[in-house]
Short mmCIF file of C-alpha atoms and ligand atoms in Angstrom, two decimals:
data_model
loop_
_atom_site.label_atom_id
_atom_site.label_comp_id
_atom_site.label_asym_id
_atom_site.label_seq_id
_atom_site.Cartn_x
_atom_site.Cartn_y
_atom_site.Cartn_z
CA MET A 1 182.17 59.29 137.54
CA SER A 2 183.15 55.95 137.22
CA LYS A 3 181.04 53.59 135.19
CA ILE A 4 178.61 51.22 136.90
CA THR A 5 176.42 48.30 135.58
CA ILE A 6 172.64 48.90 135.75
CA ALA A 7 170.31 45.65 135.78
CA ILE A 8 166.73 46.04 134.92
CA ASP A 9 164.45 43.09 135.32
CA GLY A 10 160.90 42.39 135.53
CA TYR A 11 157.53 41.20 134.05
CA SER A 12 156.81 41.19 130.33
CA SER A 13 156.02 44.76 128.86
CA CYS A 14 156.82 46.87 131.77
CA GLY A 15 158.41 49.50 129.90
CA LYS A 16 162.11 48.11 130.84
CA SER A 17 163.63 48.66 127.45
CA THR A 18 162.29 52.21 127.25
CA LEU A 19 163.66 52.94 130.72
CA ALA A 20 166.90 51.22 129.73
CA LYS A 21 167.49 53.08 126.40
CA ALA A 22 166.63 56.37 127.88
CA LEU A 23 169.21 55.66 130.68
CA ALA A 24 171.91 54.46 128.57
CA SER A 25 171.32 57.48 126.12
CA LYS A 26 171.52 59.83 129.22
CA LEU A 27 174.60 58.32 130.49
CA GLY A 28 176.27 57.43 127.50
CA TYR A 29 176.21 53.91 128.41
CA ALA A 30 175.56 50.83 126.09
CA TYR A 31 171.99 49.25 126.04
CA VAL A 32 171.53 45.52 125.51
CA ASP A 33 168.11 43.88 125.24
CA SER A 34 168.89 40.49 126.80
CA GLY A 35 165.10 39.36 125.76
CA ALA A 36 165.96 39.96 122.08
CA MET A 37 168.64 37.40 122.30
CA TYR A 38 166.13 34.80 123.26
CA ARG A 39 163.68 36.05 121.04
CA CYS A 40 166.50 35.66 117.97
CA VAL A 41 166.82 32.00 119.09
CA THR A 42 163.21 31.40 118.93
CA LEU A 43 162.93 33.12 115.51
CA TYR A 44 165.81 31.00 114.08
CA ALA A 45 164.10 27.92 115.26
CA LEU A 46 160.75 29.04 113.85
CA ARG A 47 162.53 29.60 110.42
CA LYS A 48 164.28 26.19 110.58
CA GLY A 49 161.15 24.62 111.10
CA VAL A 50 162.26 23.12 114.44
CA ILE A 51 159.23 24.86 116.35
CA LYS A 52 156.01 23.38 114.82
CA ASP A 53 152.60 24.05 116.53
CA HIS A 54 154.28 25.61 119.47
CA SER A 55 156.15 22.36 120.22
CA PHE A 56 159.73 21.25 119.66
CA GLN A 57 162.40 18.88 120.78
CA GLU A 58 164.91 20.64 122.93
CA SER A 59 167.97 18.95 121.36
CA ASP A 60 166.83 20.33 117.97
CA ILE A 61 167.06 23.64 119.14
CA VAL A 62 170.35 22.94 120.96
CA ARG A 63 171.77 21.74 117.70
CA LEU A 64 171.23 25.06 116.12
CA LEU A 65 172.91 27.31 118.61
CA ASP A 66 176.05 27.09 116.87
CA GLU A 67 174.47 28.43 113.63
CA ILE A 68 173.42 31.45 115.46
CA HIS A 69 175.64 34.64 115.54
CA LEU A 70 174.17 37.61 117.30
CA THR A 71 175.43 41.25 117.14
CA PHE A 72 174.04 44.50 117.97
CA GLN A 73 174.24 48.03 116.19
CA PHE A 74 173.16 51.30 117.31
CA ASN A 75 170.82 53.09 114.81
CA PRO A 76 171.19 56.92 114.89
CA ASN A 77 167.83 57.33 113.26
CA THR A 78 165.81 55.49 115.94
CA LYS A 79 168.73 56.31 118.73
CA SER A 80 168.32 52.67 119.93
CA SER A 81 170.34 49.48 119.55
CA GLU A 82 169.06 46.73 117.03
CA THR A 83 169.49 43.14 116.89
CA PHE A 84 171.07 41.40 114.11
CA LEU A 85 170.83 37.66 113.69
CA ASN A 86 173.53 36.24 111.41
CA GLY A 87 174.17 39.78 109.97
CA GLU A 88 170.23 40.59 109.24
CA ASN A 89 168.53 43.05 111.15
CA VAL A 90 165.64 41.28 112.87
CA GLU A 91 164.42 44.01 115.09
CA LYS A 92 160.81 43.94 113.50
CA GLU A 93 160.56 40.07 113.12
CA ILE A 94 161.55 39.11 116.68
CA ARG A 95 158.47 41.17 118.09
CA GLN A 96 156.07 39.22 116.15
CA MET A 97 153.35 37.37 117.93
CA ILE A 98 154.34 34.02 117.18
CA VAL A 99 157.82 34.60 118.58
CA SER A 100 156.20 35.78 121.75
CA GLU A 101 154.23 32.68 121.84
CA ASN A 102 157.53 30.43 121.91
CA VAL A 103 160.09 32.48 123.50
CA SER A 104 159.61 31.54 126.98
CA LYS A 105 159.90 27.82 126.38
CA VAL A 106 162.76 28.32 124.30
CA SER A 107 164.50 30.40 126.97
CA ALA A 108 164.03 27.83 129.69
CA ILE A 109 166.41 25.45 127.96
CA HIS A 110 169.59 25.11 129.76
CA ASP A 111 172.04 25.19 126.82
CA VAL A 112 170.29 28.28 125.36
CA ARG A 113 170.61 30.25 128.58
CA VAL A 114 174.31 29.16 128.91
CA LYS A 115 175.11 30.57 125.45
CA MET A 116 173.02 33.69 125.94
CA ILE A 117 174.43 34.45 129.33
CA ALA A 118 178.09 34.05 128.23
CA ILE A 119 177.34 36.59 125.50
CA GLN A 120 175.72 38.92 127.99
CA ARG A 121 178.52 38.84 130.61
CA LYS A 122 181.10 39.46 127.86
CA LEU A 123 179.14 42.44 126.44
CA GLY A 124 179.08 43.93 130.18
CA LYS A 125 182.67 43.17 131.38
CA ASN A 126 183.72 46.81 131.07
CA LYS A 127 180.83 48.17 132.86
CA GLY A 128 178.88 51.27 131.52
CA ILE A 129 175.93 49.10 130.52
CA VAL A 130 172.25 49.00 130.97
CA MET A 131 170.87 45.40 130.40
CA ASP A 132 167.24 44.45 130.89
CA GLY A 133 165.47 41.07 131.03
CA ARG A 134 164.64 38.61 133.75
CA ASP A 135 167.76 37.26 135.40
CA ILE A 136 170.07 40.18 135.16
CA GLY A 137 170.55 41.34 138.48
CA THR A 138 169.98 37.96 140.08
CA ASN A 139 172.20 35.71 137.71
CA VAL A 140 173.91 37.75 134.99
CA PHE A 141 175.44 40.44 137.00
CA PRO A 142 174.80 39.68 140.56
CA PHE A 143 177.33 42.53 141.48
CA ALA A 144 175.65 45.15 139.57
CA GLU A 145 175.83 48.72 141.43
CA LEU A 146 172.21 49.26 140.61
CA LYS A 147 169.28 46.81 140.22
CA LEU A 148 165.81 47.67 139.38
CA PHE A 149 162.86 45.49 139.34
CA MET A 150 159.90 46.67 137.20
CA THR A 151 156.32 46.01 137.68
CA ALA A 152 152.97 47.46 136.61
CA ASP A 153 149.45 46.65 136.47
CA THR A 154 148.57 43.97 133.92
CA ASP A 155 145.90 45.82 132.17
CA ILE A 156 148.19 48.88 131.73
CA ARG A 157 151.24 46.43 130.45
CA THR A 158 148.54 45.02 128.14
CA GLN A 159 147.46 48.38 126.85
CA ARG A 160 151.19 49.59 126.08
CA ARG A 161 151.75 46.23 124.41
CA PHE A 162 148.57 46.34 122.41
CA ASP A 163 149.49 50.02 121.25
CA GLU A 164 152.95 49.15 120.32
CA LEU A 165 152.07 46.15 118.14
CA SER A 166 149.05 48.12 116.50
CA SER A 167 151.59 50.99 115.75
CA LYS A 168 153.68 48.29 113.89
CA GLY A 169 150.70 47.07 111.88
CA GLN A 170 150.10 43.89 113.81
CA HIS A 171 146.40 43.54 114.73
CA ILE A 172 146.02 41.34 117.71
CA SER A 173 143.08 41.56 120.23
CA PHE A 174 143.58 43.09 123.68
CA ASN A 175 142.59 39.92 125.10
CA ASP A 176 145.05 37.79 123.12
CA VAL A 177 147.89 40.28 124.24
CA LYS A 178 147.02 39.93 127.58
CA SER A 179 146.65 36.22 127.63
CA ASN A 180 150.27 36.03 126.06
CA LEU A 181 151.48 38.51 128.94
CA ILE A 182 150.13 36.28 131.75
CA TYR A 183 151.15 33.23 130.07
CA ARG A 184 154.83 34.47 129.75
CA ASP A 185 154.90 35.81 133.33
CA HIS A 186 154.14 32.76 134.54
CA GLU A 187 156.47 30.45 132.22
CA ASP A 188 159.23 33.17 133.28
CA THR A 189 158.53 32.83 137.01
CA HIS A 190 158.19 29.23 137.43
CA ARG A 191 161.06 27.83 135.02
CA LYS A 192 163.67 25.78 136.83
CA GLU A 193 166.65 27.69 135.56
CA ASN A 194 167.13 31.31 136.55
CA PRO A 195 163.56 32.18 136.68
CA LEU A 196 162.37 35.85 137.40
CA THR A 197 162.68 36.64 140.95
CA GLN A 198 163.34 40.01 142.60
CA ALA A 199 167.19 40.21 143.61
CA GLU A 200 167.30 41.04 147.40
CA ASP A 201 168.88 44.31 146.66
CA ALA A 202 166.90 45.33 143.77
CA ILE A 203 164.84 48.30 143.99
CA VAL A 204 161.15 47.88 143.16
CA LEU A 205 159.67 50.49 140.43
CA ASP A 206 156.01 50.13 139.76
CA ASN A 207 155.57 52.30 136.93
CA SER A 208 151.61 51.89 136.48
CA GLU A 209 151.11 55.54 137.14
CA LEU A 210 154.60 57.06 136.28
CA THR A 211 155.30 58.89 132.89
CA ARG A 212 158.55 57.99 131.11
CA GLU A 213 160.14 61.10 132.49
CA GLN A 214 159.14 60.50 135.92
CA GLN A 215 160.78 57.02 135.74
CA LEU A 216 163.86 58.41 134.32
CA GLU A 217 164.18 61.38 137.09
CA PHE A 218 163.62 58.65 139.81
CA VAL A 219 166.29 56.36 138.39
CA MET A 220 168.90 59.14 137.74
CA LYS A 221 168.43 60.38 141.16
CA LEU A 222 169.27 56.88 142.51
CA ILE A 223 172.49 56.93 140.25
CA THR A 224 173.49 60.29 141.30
CA ASP A 225 173.30 59.08 145.29
CA LEU A 226 175.11 55.75 144.21
CA THR A 227 177.97 57.35 142.39
CA LEU A 228 178.47 60.07 145.00
CA SER A 229 178.69 57.59 147.59
CA VAL A 230 180.92 55.38 145.66
CA ASN A 231 183.24 57.93 144.36
O1 DC B 1 162.14 41.07 127.50
P1 DC B 1 161.28 40.34 126.21
O2 DC B 1 159.67 40.02 126.75
O3 DC B 1 161.58 40.58 125.00
O4 DC B 1 161.83 38.62 126.62
C1 DC B 1 161.28 37.43 125.91
C2 DC B 1 161.53 36.17 126.58
O5 DC B 1 163.05 36.04 126.93
C3 DC B 1 160.94 36.21 128.04
O6 DC B 1 159.46 35.91 128.05
C4 DC B 1 161.71 35.40 128.71
C5 DC B 1 163.07 35.47 128.08
N1 DC B 1 164.03 36.18 129.00
C6 DC B 1 164.89 35.37 129.73
O7 DC B 1 164.46 34.33 130.03
N2 DC B 1 165.77 36.10 130.31
C7 DC B 1 166.20 37.17 130.29
N3 DC B 1 167.27 37.72 130.67
C8 DC B 1 165.41 37.81 129.20
C9 DC B 1 164.34 37.42 128.61
#
């Protein structure tokens, strides 16, 4: 079976990475969380004091880009790919609320997108990859053989994110998590460059009422049909 590219886009906390990881593991593909890259840039800018009280100068962030080196490593214990910023595993830190609050604005900066998209395309050049994000099917891999557009009810997404943060010891109220999701969805769909939109040839997956197993089964069936028709 020849390898394909799988692009998964959708709103915040829709379960994109959970599904992407499961698919990658089932298919023996690489998994890349493109949102983690934008989160790393944001974390680095926060650490450097370039973002203060949720505001920054774009030029200050752009100036930092050359100092940022991103790598990914598969962790066999957690069975998932982890993100490294200049050699440091930042998988936990990039999920902090302070990063979530600033990442949409940072990801809207032209030069930041140019750098991240170049890395993403390089990672995907040999196919056999599942990448999730906001512009993967529309912009990063417009020729991906399979494009999914994921969505789910806002309260269900909030609950999932709330549970995830709580399990990591981050105690943020349900309403604060919900406001952040709504805010990021608005920013991500309304920005000038590569906003989140559904690719014309994407298959919509609303997983509000679906278990992880049902989602995986649904997509594996799509892949089987697709590869049968291609091979
Ligand atoms: O998937 P995530 O929630 O970790 O992504 C964090 C932010 O990064 C998201 O709010 C928008 C931005 N992003 C983007 O602009 N393009 C992508 N391909 C992935 C994420």
